[in-house]
Short mmCIF file of C-alpha atoms in Angstrom, two decimals:
data_model
loop_
_atom_site.label_atom_id
_atom_site.label_comp_id
_atom_site.label_asym_id
_atom_site.label_seq_id
_atom_site.Cartn_x
_atom_site.Cartn_y
_atom_site.Cartn_z
CA MET A 1 -158.76 -89.89 -205.30
CA ASN A 2 -158.89 -86.19 -203.03
CA LEU A 3 -156.16 -84.95 -200.55
CA ASN A 4 -157.95 -86.61 -197.64
CA ASP A 5 -158.37 -90.10 -199.26
CA ALA A 6 -154.39 -90.05 -200.11
CA ASN A 7 -153.75 -89.07 -196.55
CA LEU A 8 -155.95 -91.77 -195.03
CA ASN A 9 -154.19 -94.30 -197.47
CA ARG A 10 -150.77 -93.15 -196.26
CA ARG A 11 -151.71 -93.39 -192.46
CA GLN A 12 -153.25 -96.75 -193.03
CA PHE A 13 -150.20 -98.04 -194.88
CA LEU A 14 -148.09 -97.13 -192.04
CA THR A 15 -150.23 -98.21 -189.32
CA ALA A 16 -150.16 -101.83 -191.27
CA GLY A 17 -146.67 -101.51 -192.16
CA LEU A 18 -144.88 -99.80 -189.67
CA GLY A 19 -147.11 -100.64 -186.66
CA GLY A 20 -144.60 -100.80 -183.62
CA ALA A 21 -141.54 -99.07 -185.01
CA MET A 22 -141.12 -96.97 -181.93
CA ALA A 23 -141.03 -99.88 -180.12
CA LEU A 24 -139.38 -102.96 -181.93
CA ALA A 25 -136.77 -102.64 -185.09
CA LEU A 26 -138.83 -102.93 -188.42
CA ALA A 27 -137.97 -105.69 -190.89
CA ALA A 28 -136.81 -103.96 -193.82
CA CYS A 29 -139.53 -102.99 -196.37
CA GLY A 30 -139.20 -104.14 -199.86
CA GLY A 31 -138.94 -101.74 -202.93
CA GLY A 32 -136.98 -98.40 -203.16
CA GLU A 33 -133.21 -98.62 -203.72
CA GLY A 34 -131.22 -102.21 -203.94
CA GLY A 35 -134.22 -104.33 -202.50
CA GLY A 36 -134.94 -104.65 -198.92
CA GLU A 37 -133.17 -107.25 -197.33
CA PRO A 38 -132.54 -106.60 -193.80
CA ALA A 39 -129.12 -105.03 -192.38
CA GLU A 40 -126.45 -107.40 -191.68
CA GLY A 41 -126.01 -107.45 -187.95
CA ASP A 42 -128.92 -108.65 -185.62
CA GLY A 43 -131.27 -109.56 -188.49
CA GLN A 44 -133.53 -106.48 -187.63
CA ALA A 45 -133.39 -102.92 -189.63
CA ILE A 46 -135.40 -99.86 -190.21
CA LYS A 47 -135.46 -97.76 -193.26
CA VAL A 48 -134.28 -94.50 -193.60
CA GLY A 49 -134.18 -91.64 -195.55
CA LEU A 50 -132.46 -88.25 -196.57
CA ILE A 51 -133.55 -85.14 -198.46
CA CYS A 52 -131.21 -82.98 -199.52
CA LEU A 53 -131.48 -79.11 -200.96
CA HIS A 54 -128.85 -79.86 -203.74
CA ASP A 55 -126.82 -82.54 -204.60
CA GLU A 56 -123.16 -83.85 -204.44
CA ASN A 57 -122.01 -80.66 -206.16
CA SER A 58 -122.78 -78.52 -203.15
CA THR A 59 -120.33 -79.02 -200.46
CA TYR A 60 -122.67 -78.68 -198.05
CA ASP A 61 -125.15 -81.29 -199.08
CA LEU A 62 -122.07 -83.77 -199.89
CA ASN A 63 -120.96 -83.24 -196.48
CA PHE A 64 -124.45 -84.53 -195.47
CA ILE A 65 -124.37 -87.02 -197.87
CA ASN A 66 -120.74 -88.59 -197.10
CA GLY A 67 -122.32 -88.46 -193.24
CA PHE A 68 -125.14 -90.31 -193.71
CA LYS A 69 -123.54 -93.10 -195.81
CA GLU A 70 -120.48 -93.26 -193.19
CA ALA A 71 -123.21 -93.66 -190.47
CA MET A 72 -125.28 -96.40 -192.51
CA ALA A 73 -121.99 -98.57 -193.19
CA ASN A 74 -121.10 -97.86 -189.32
CA LEU A 75 -124.45 -99.22 -188.41
CA GLY A 76 -124.17 -102.41 -191.05
CA VAL A 77 -127.31 -100.80 -192.97
CA ASN A 78 -127.14 -101.98 -196.62
CA ASP A 79 -128.60 -100.18 -199.77
CA GLY A 80 -132.04 -100.97 -199.83
CA ASN A 81 -132.67 -99.98 -196.27
CA TYR A 82 -131.55 -96.34 -197.05
CA MET A 83 -133.05 -93.50 -199.64
CA ILE A 84 -131.50 -90.31 -200.51
CA LYS A 85 -133.50 -87.42 -202.24
CA THR A 86 -131.31 -84.84 -203.91
CA ASN A 87 -132.33 -81.24 -205.20
CA ILE A 88 -135.56 -80.99 -202.76
CA PRO A 89 -136.15 -77.54 -202.97
CA GLU A 90 -137.12 -75.77 -199.75
CA GLY A 91 -140.98 -75.52 -200.46
CA GLN A 92 -143.58 -78.18 -200.58
CA GLU A 93 -141.92 -80.19 -202.43
CA CYS A 94 -139.91 -81.29 -199.24
CA TYR A 95 -143.30 -82.45 -197.87
CA ASP A 96 -144.02 -84.40 -201.02
CA ALA A 97 -140.65 -85.71 -200.23
CA ALA A 98 -141.09 -86.89 -196.88
CA ALA A 99 -144.35 -88.28 -197.69
CA GLU A 100 -143.07 -90.10 -200.69
CA LEU A 101 -140.22 -91.82 -198.15
CA ALA A 102 -143.10 -92.40 -195.54
CA ASP A 103 -145.00 -94.19 -197.92
CA ALA A 104 -141.71 -96.20 -199.20
CA GLY A 105 -141.59 -97.29 -195.15
CA CYS A 106 -138.68 -95.39 -194.09
CA ALA A 107 -139.38 -95.30 -190.45
CA LEU A 108 -136.94 -92.22 -189.93
CA ILE A 109 -136.18 -89.40 -191.98
CA PHE A 110 -133.67 -86.79 -191.93
CA ALA A 111 -133.64 -83.15 -193.81
CA ASP A 112 -130.72 -81.03 -194.37
CA SER A 113 -131.68 -77.54 -194.69
CA PHE A 114 -133.16 -74.91 -192.74
CA GLY A 115 -136.02 -74.13 -195.19
CA HIS A 116 -137.50 -77.58 -195.06
CA GLU A 117 -138.35 -77.21 -191.59
CA ASP A 118 -142.26 -76.28 -192.39
CA TYR A 119 -142.55 -78.95 -194.37
CA MET A 120 -140.70 -81.84 -192.34
CA ILE A 121 -143.52 -80.54 -189.46
CA GLN A 122 -146.13 -80.72 -191.69
CA ALA A 123 -145.01 -84.22 -192.42
CA ALA A 124 -144.49 -85.26 -188.68
CA LYS A 125 -148.08 -84.28 -188.04
CA GLU A 126 -149.87 -86.64 -190.84
CA PHE A 127 -147.36 -89.88 -190.14
CA PRO A 128 -147.21 -89.69 -186.37
CA GLU A 129 -145.41 -93.32 -186.75
CA VAL A 130 -142.56 -91.82 -188.70
CA GLN A 131 -139.72 -89.76 -187.08
CA PHE A 132 -138.39 -86.79 -188.80
CA CYS A 133 -134.93 -85.25 -188.04
CA HIS A 134 -133.87 -81.73 -189.01
CA ALA A 135 -130.82 -79.92 -189.45
CA THR A 136 -130.60 -76.41 -188.03
CA GLY A 137 -134.16 -75.94 -187.44
CA THR A 138 -135.50 -74.00 -184.40
CA LYS A 139 -139.16 -75.12 -183.60
CA ALA A 140 -138.66 -78.62 -182.38
CA HIS A 141 -138.47 -77.26 -178.57
CA THR A 142 -141.59 -75.45 -179.04
CA GLU A 143 -143.60 -77.51 -181.55
CA GLY A 144 -143.81 -80.20 -178.52
CA LEU A 145 -144.09 -83.16 -181.45
CA ASP A 146 -142.83 -86.75 -180.16
CA ASN A 147 -141.81 -87.28 -183.84
CA PHE A 148 -140.03 -84.11 -184.64
CA HIS A 149 -136.65 -83.48 -183.55
CA ASN A 150 -133.95 -80.46 -184.47
CA ALA A 151 -130.15 -81.41 -184.69
CA PHE A 152 -126.96 -79.14 -185.42
CA ALA A 153 -123.37 -79.07 -183.67
CA SER A 154 -121.12 -76.46 -181.84
CA ILE A 155 -119.78 -75.80 -185.13
CA TYR A 156 -118.80 -71.78 -184.08
CA GLU A 157 -116.03 -73.79 -182.17
CA GLY A 158 -114.68 -75.43 -185.04
CA ARG A 159 -114.91 -72.32 -186.87
CA TYR A 160 -112.86 -70.41 -184.29
CA LEU A 161 -110.22 -73.09 -184.43
CA ALA A 162 -110.26 -72.16 -188.38
CA GLY A 163 -109.98 -68.53 -187.46
CA VAL A 164 -106.76 -69.58 -185.48
CA ALA A 165 -105.47 -70.95 -188.35
CA ALA A 166 -106.27 -67.57 -190.34
CA GLY A 167 -104.72 -65.53 -187.69
CA MET A 168 -101.48 -67.39 -187.79
CA LYS A 169 -101.51 -66.70 -191.62
CA LEU A 170 -102.40 -63.47 -191.34
CA GLN A 171 -99.43 -62.86 -189.05
CA GLU A 172 -97.13 -64.60 -191.47
CA ILE A 173 -98.18 -62.06 -194.01
CA ALA A 174 -97.65 -58.86 -191.80
CA ASP A 175 -94.44 -60.29 -190.51
CA ALA A 176 -93.01 -60.72 -194.34
CA GLY A 177 -94.62 -57.27 -194.73
CA GLN A 178 -96.92 -58.25 -197.42
CA LEU A 179 -100.46 -57.00 -196.41
CA LYS A 180 -102.45 -55.25 -198.77
CA GLY A 181 -103.16 -52.60 -196.36
CA ASP A 182 -101.90 -50.92 -193.26
CA ALA A 183 -103.54 -53.75 -190.73
CA PRO A 184 -104.43 -57.17 -191.73
CA LYS A 185 -108.31 -57.21 -193.27
CA MET A 186 -110.28 -60.58 -194.11
CA GLY A 187 -113.04 -61.33 -196.33
CA TYR A 188 -116.17 -63.35 -195.61
CA VAL A 189 -118.81 -64.86 -198.13
CA GLY A 190 -121.77 -65.64 -196.43
CA ALA A 191 -125.05 -66.84 -197.77
CA PHE A 192 -127.75 -65.31 -195.69
CA THR A 193 -127.44 -62.59 -192.54
CA TYR A 194 -129.22 -65.60 -190.43
CA ALA A 195 -127.96 -65.96 -186.89
CA GLU A 196 -126.43 -69.29 -188.20
CA VAL A 197 -124.33 -67.21 -190.74
CA VAL A 198 -123.59 -64.52 -188.22
CA SER A 199 -122.69 -66.73 -185.65
CA GLY A 200 -120.39 -68.75 -187.90
CA TYR A 201 -118.39 -65.39 -189.27
CA THR A 202 -118.19 -63.92 -186.11
CA SER A 203 -116.28 -66.83 -184.47
CA PHE A 204 -114.21 -67.06 -186.89
CA PHE A 205 -113.25 -63.54 -186.81
CA LEU A 206 -112.76 -64.05 -183.26
CA GLY A 207 -110.03 -67.08 -183.64
CA ALA A 208 -108.22 -64.86 -185.71
CA LYS A 209 -108.80 -62.44 -183.71
CA SER A 210 -107.36 -64.32 -180.84
CA ILE A 211 -103.94 -64.34 -182.77
CA VAL A 212 -104.06 -60.97 -184.89
CA PRO A 213 -105.82 -58.35 -182.39
CA ASP A 214 -105.86 -55.98 -185.27
CA VAL A 215 -107.61 -57.83 -187.61
CA THR A 216 -111.02 -56.72 -189.34
CA MET A 217 -113.59 -58.46 -191.56
CA ASP A 218 -115.46 -57.51 -194.66
CA VAL A 219 -118.67 -59.61 -195.12
CA THR A 220 -120.81 -59.79 -198.19
CA PHE A 221 -123.89 -62.06 -198.77
CA THR A 222 -125.19 -63.86 -201.54
CA GLY A 223 -128.95 -64.48 -201.05
CA SER A 224 -128.07 -68.02 -201.87
CA TRP A 225 -126.98 -70.86 -200.40
CA TYR A 226 -125.26 -72.57 -203.31
CA ASP A 227 -124.41 -69.69 -206.01
CA GLU A 228 -121.18 -70.78 -207.74
CA THR A 229 -121.10 -67.39 -209.64
CA ALA A 230 -122.48 -65.02 -207.06
CA GLU A 231 -119.98 -66.62 -204.55
CA LYS A 232 -116.93 -66.07 -207.12
CA GLU A 233 -117.87 -62.44 -207.33
CA GLY A 234 -118.27 -61.85 -203.84
CA ALA A 235 -114.91 -63.29 -203.15
CA THR A 236 -113.54 -61.43 -206.20
CA LYS A 237 -114.93 -58.04 -204.49
CA LEU A 238 -113.46 -59.02 -201.15
CA ILE A 239 -109.99 -59.39 -202.66
CA ASP A 240 -110.07 -56.49 -204.67
CA GLY A 241 -111.43 -54.22 -201.55
CA GLY A 242 -107.70 -55.07 -200.07
CA CYS A 243 -108.41 -58.34 -198.08
CA ASP A 244 -105.52 -60.82 -197.20
CA LEU A 245 -107.51 -63.84 -196.22
CA ILE A 246 -110.83 -65.37 -197.23
CA SER A 247 -113.72 -67.66 -195.75
CA GLN A 248 -117.27 -68.39 -196.49
CA HIS A 249 -120.59 -69.53 -195.06
CA ALA A 250 -121.52 -70.57 -198.91
CA ASP A 251 -121.98 -73.66 -200.41
CA SER A 252 -119.58 -73.78 -203.94
CA MET A 253 -116.52 -73.76 -205.09
CA GLY A 254 -116.75 -70.25 -206.04
CA ALA A 255 -115.23 -68.45 -203.54
CA PRO A 256 -112.15 -71.25 -202.99
CA THR A 257 -111.67 -70.87 -206.92
CA ALA A 258 -111.57 -67.18 -206.69
CA CYS A 259 -108.87 -67.34 -204.18
CA GLU A 260 -106.45 -69.63 -205.99
CA ASN A 261 -106.79 -67.66 -209.09
CA ALA A 262 -105.86 -64.60 -207.30
CA GLY A 263 -103.24 -66.68 -205.09
CA ILE A 264 -105.25 -65.33 -201.96
CA PRO A 265 -105.20 -67.72 -198.33
CA ASP A 266 -108.69 -69.67 -198.17
CA VAL A 267 -110.02 -71.22 -195.61
CA SER A 268 -113.02 -73.16 -196.52
CA TYR A 269 -115.97 -75.13 -194.99
CA ASN A 270 -117.57 -78.38 -195.20
CA GLY A 271 -114.27 -80.32 -196.47
CA SER A 272 -111.04 -79.87 -198.01
CA THR A 273 -110.60 -78.06 -201.18
CA ILE A 274 -106.77 -79.11 -201.51
CA ASP A 275 -107.36 -80.90 -204.73
CA ALA A 276 -108.73 -77.75 -206.13
CA CYS A 277 -107.25 -75.31 -204.58
CA PRO A 278 -103.48 -76.46 -203.55
CA ASN A 279 -101.65 -73.52 -203.45
CA THR A 280 -104.21 -71.45 -200.98
CA PHE A 281 -106.31 -73.86 -199.21
CA ILE A 282 -105.45 -73.82 -195.49
CA VAL A 283 -107.89 -75.71 -193.23
CA SER A 284 -111.66 -76.77 -193.33
CA SER A 285 -114.27 -77.02 -190.75
CA ARG A 286 -117.37 -79.08 -190.61
CA ILE A 287 -119.93 -80.72 -188.74
CA ASN A 288 -119.77 -84.63 -188.88
CA TRP A 289 -123.49 -85.80 -189.23
CA ALA A 290 -122.49 -89.37 -188.84
CA PRO A 291 -122.86 -89.39 -184.94
CA TYR A 292 -126.24 -87.81 -185.15
CA TYR A 293 -127.56 -89.93 -187.74
CA GLU A 294 -126.25 -93.24 -185.92
CA TYR A 295 -128.03 -91.69 -182.48
CA ALA A 296 -131.22 -91.22 -183.94
CA TYR A 297 -131.09 -94.71 -185.89
CA ASN A 298 -130.29 -96.62 -182.38
CA GLN A 299 -132.78 -94.60 -180.46
CA VAL A 300 -135.55 -95.81 -183.17
CA LEU A 301 -134.46 -99.21 -183.41
CA SER A 302 -134.60 -99.66 -179.47
CA GLY A 303 -137.59 -97.77 -179.20
CA SER A 304 -136.24 -94.94 -177.15
CA ALA A 305 -136.99 -91.05 -177.46
CA ILE A 306 -134.92 -89.00 -179.59
CA ASP A 307 -133.83 -85.48 -178.08
CA ALA A 308 -135.59 -82.80 -179.21
CA ASP A 309 -132.74 -80.74 -179.76
CA TRP A 310 -129.38 -82.44 -180.10
CA THR A 311 -126.12 -80.40 -180.10
CA GLY A 312 -123.04 -82.37 -181.64
CA THR A 313 -119.76 -81.29 -180.05
CA LEU A 314 -116.18 -81.68 -180.63
CA ALA A 315 -116.07 -84.36 -177.89
CA THR A 316 -118.87 -86.33 -179.75
CA GLY A 317 -116.71 -86.31 -183.17
CA SER A 318 -119.42 -84.09 -184.17
CA VAL A 319 -117.47 -80.81 -185.08
CA GLN A 320 -114.12 -81.64 -186.62
CA LEU A 321 -111.37 -80.20 -188.77
CA THR A 322 -109.60 -81.02 -191.95
CA GLU A 323 -105.66 -81.75 -191.84
CA VAL A 324 -103.88 -78.39 -192.18
CA ASN A 325 -102.58 -77.90 -195.47
CA GLU A 326 -98.63 -77.17 -194.51
CA ALA A 327 -97.85 -76.18 -198.04
CA VAL A 328 -99.60 -73.22 -197.37
CA ALA A 329 -100.75 -72.16 -193.55
CA ALA A 330 -98.22 -70.56 -191.15
CA ALA A 331 -95.66 -72.86 -189.36
CA GLY A 332 -96.87 -73.94 -186.10
CA THR A 333 -100.70 -74.02 -187.18
CA ALA A 334 -101.70 -77.56 -186.36
CA ASP A 335 -99.92 -77.32 -183.03
CA LYS A 336 -101.74 -74.23 -182.28
CA ILE A 337 -105.16 -75.29 -183.23
CA ALA A 338 -104.14 -78.37 -180.99
CA GLU A 339 -103.59 -76.46 -178.02
CA VAL A 340 -106.88 -73.86 -178.57
CA GLN A 341 -109.26 -77.06 -178.90
CA ALA A 342 -108.07 -78.59 -175.71
CA GLY A 343 -108.83 -75.14 -174.02
CA LEU A 344 -112.25 -75.33 -175.82
CA GLU A 345 -113.00 -78.83 -174.60
CA ASP A 346 -111.51 -78.12 -170.95
CA GLY A 347 -113.66 -74.80 -170.95
CA SER A 348 -111.08 -72.35 -170.16
CA ILE A 349 -111.74 -70.64 -173.26
CA HIS A 350 -115.07 -69.71 -174.55
CA VAL A 351 -115.31 -68.23 -178.15
CA PHE A 352 -117.75 -66.06 -177.48
CA ASP A 353 -116.03 -64.51 -174.11
CA ALA A 354 -117.67 -61.32 -173.66
CA ALA A 355 -114.39 -59.78 -172.95
CA THR A 356 -113.24 -60.55 -176.55
CA PHE A 357 -115.28 -58.07 -178.15
CA THR A 358 -117.43 -55.30 -177.97
CA ILE A 359 -120.69 -53.86 -180.07
CA ASN A 360 -121.24 -50.08 -180.91
CA GLY A 361 -118.19 -48.80 -181.41
CA GLY A 362 -116.62 -49.99 -177.99
CA GLU A 363 -119.78 -50.94 -176.05
CA ALA A 364 -118.85 -54.30 -173.22
CA VAL A 365 -121.78 -56.90 -173.69
CA GLU A 366 -122.89 -57.98 -170.00
CA SER A 367 -126.23 -59.05 -170.89
CA TYR A 368 -128.30 -60.20 -174.29
CA MET A 369 -132.02 -61.31 -174.68
CA ALA A 370 -131.49 -63.81 -177.75
CA ASP A 371 -134.49 -64.98 -179.86
CA VAL A 372 -134.61 -68.73 -178.66
CA ASP A 373 -137.99 -69.75 -178.70
CA THR A 374 -138.41 -68.35 -182.27
CA ASP A 375 -141.94 -66.39 -183.10
CA PRO A 376 -142.99 -64.58 -185.85
CA ASP A 377 -141.67 -61.36 -184.68
CA TYR A 378 -138.31 -62.78 -183.39
CA THR A 379 -138.99 -61.69 -179.81
CA PRO A 380 -135.95 -61.93 -177.47
CA ASP A 381 -136.82 -64.29 -174.81
CA THR A 382 -133.54 -66.16 -173.28
CA GLU A 383 -130.68 -64.65 -171.60
CA ALA A 384 -127.72 -66.07 -173.15
CA VAL A 385 -124.84 -63.96 -171.74
CA VAL A 386 -124.04 -65.91 -168.44
CA ASP A 387 -120.99 -66.41 -166.43
CA GLY A 388 -119.13 -63.76 -168.48
CA TYR A 389 -119.63 -65.17 -172.25
CA PHE A 390 -122.62 -65.93 -174.87
CA HIS A 391 -123.78 -69.67 -174.27
CA GLU A 392 -124.46 -70.46 -178.11
CA SER A 393 -126.64 -73.69 -179.09
CA GLU A 394 -127.13 -74.86 -175.66
CA PHE A 395 -130.34 -72.97 -175.08
CA ARG A 396 -131.43 -74.77 -178.25
CA SER A 397 -129.16 -76.76 -180.91
CA ALA A 398 -129.41 -73.99 -184.01
CA PRO A 399 -127.47 -70.96 -183.42
CA TYR A 400 -128.58 -67.91 -182.15
CA PHE A 401 -126.09 -65.64 -181.50
CA ASP A 402 -126.95 -62.17 -183.87
CA LEU A 403 -124.92 -59.71 -182.11
CA GLN A 404 -122.97 -57.61 -184.93
CA ILE A 405 -119.53 -56.66 -182.87
CA ASP A 406 -116.76 -54.30 -183.62
CA GLY A 407 -113.96 -55.25 -186.35
CA ILE A 408 -116.83 -56.75 -188.82
CA ASN A 409 -117.88 -54.98 -191.75
CA LEU A 410 -121.17 -55.65 -193.46
CA LEU A 411 -120.95 -54.69 -197.14
CA ASP A 412 -124.78 -55.02 -197.74
CA THR A 413 -127.54 -56.55 -195.67
CA ALA A 414 -130.40 -57.25 -197.94
CA PHE A 415 -130.30 -60.98 -197.53
#
């Protein structure tokens, strides 16, 4: 069978098997994991698939998987009506996985990694009856496909709150006369120099700076979302370089483990590391994907359109912090986080308030054209500074803040 025949067969299968998926709920399809009984509730269900870059050993993918299972439980979807594919690279394998899920009867398919996007778009064009939702992507609002969607959350607000907790700890260390240097310095292990990572480490830094104005931060990159050895080595390099506290935007236990071994306070990401790092873990921010899964599922079930770009917030329960580890955090941290969160929610505090940072050694930021409608040349196209602050994740869901602000020192930029 040639490729065109295979594609035709897939389309024929979907036309016959899914038919009015967007207008009516599907009866559950047979096969797949756990059989094909309909979900409990109204006796109707659709089959759903999730594609993950790694597996449960990655904190990033585990967060998606846990949110997916939580959403399925909340929706009353049984095991036979959802499928999870793990360890799917950011290549043609993603398209293959998406096609397999579509062939298995999934009417709604999610993917969790930035590099999956082009392959999800490819699948969306081939399977117009199936809805494809991609986390962290940038192209849905320009592709114009009715069945391809992007989603993210205002996690920069969660990272800012985590930064507040870091600032409280740094102030405690400073007051005790235990700083490694003359001024507080943090370290940050990032994966790539993408805007998503830049937005994350900058918001974390600004949260800490709101408590400790003279803080600086060194950032190192690994060139991988998941490389435990590289992340551990990166954290060790930062600790040896005089950092008093470490955070990360990478997906393994490498950095937290290095901190626990060295006795350096740590702010992790995508979930608590308190069990493995009880003496150093302070708090963690994460995106709770369950609200988005439930939203998309219910839109398909009712025959309604899914937003091309969906941004979860603190208010939707999509941005969350773990409980503060009181054994490590500075006194009053939880109360301070609650105070700042209230300010973020009522609009009295903006993470990227232009009055709180400068660039190029003291230059104020009054205007910035961001690359929102991403093209191959990353051409700036949208004024992002309005009313005195940078409007992150408002013109599209995925982050586009990529300014390099004063106080943050990049140790390497190869990635």
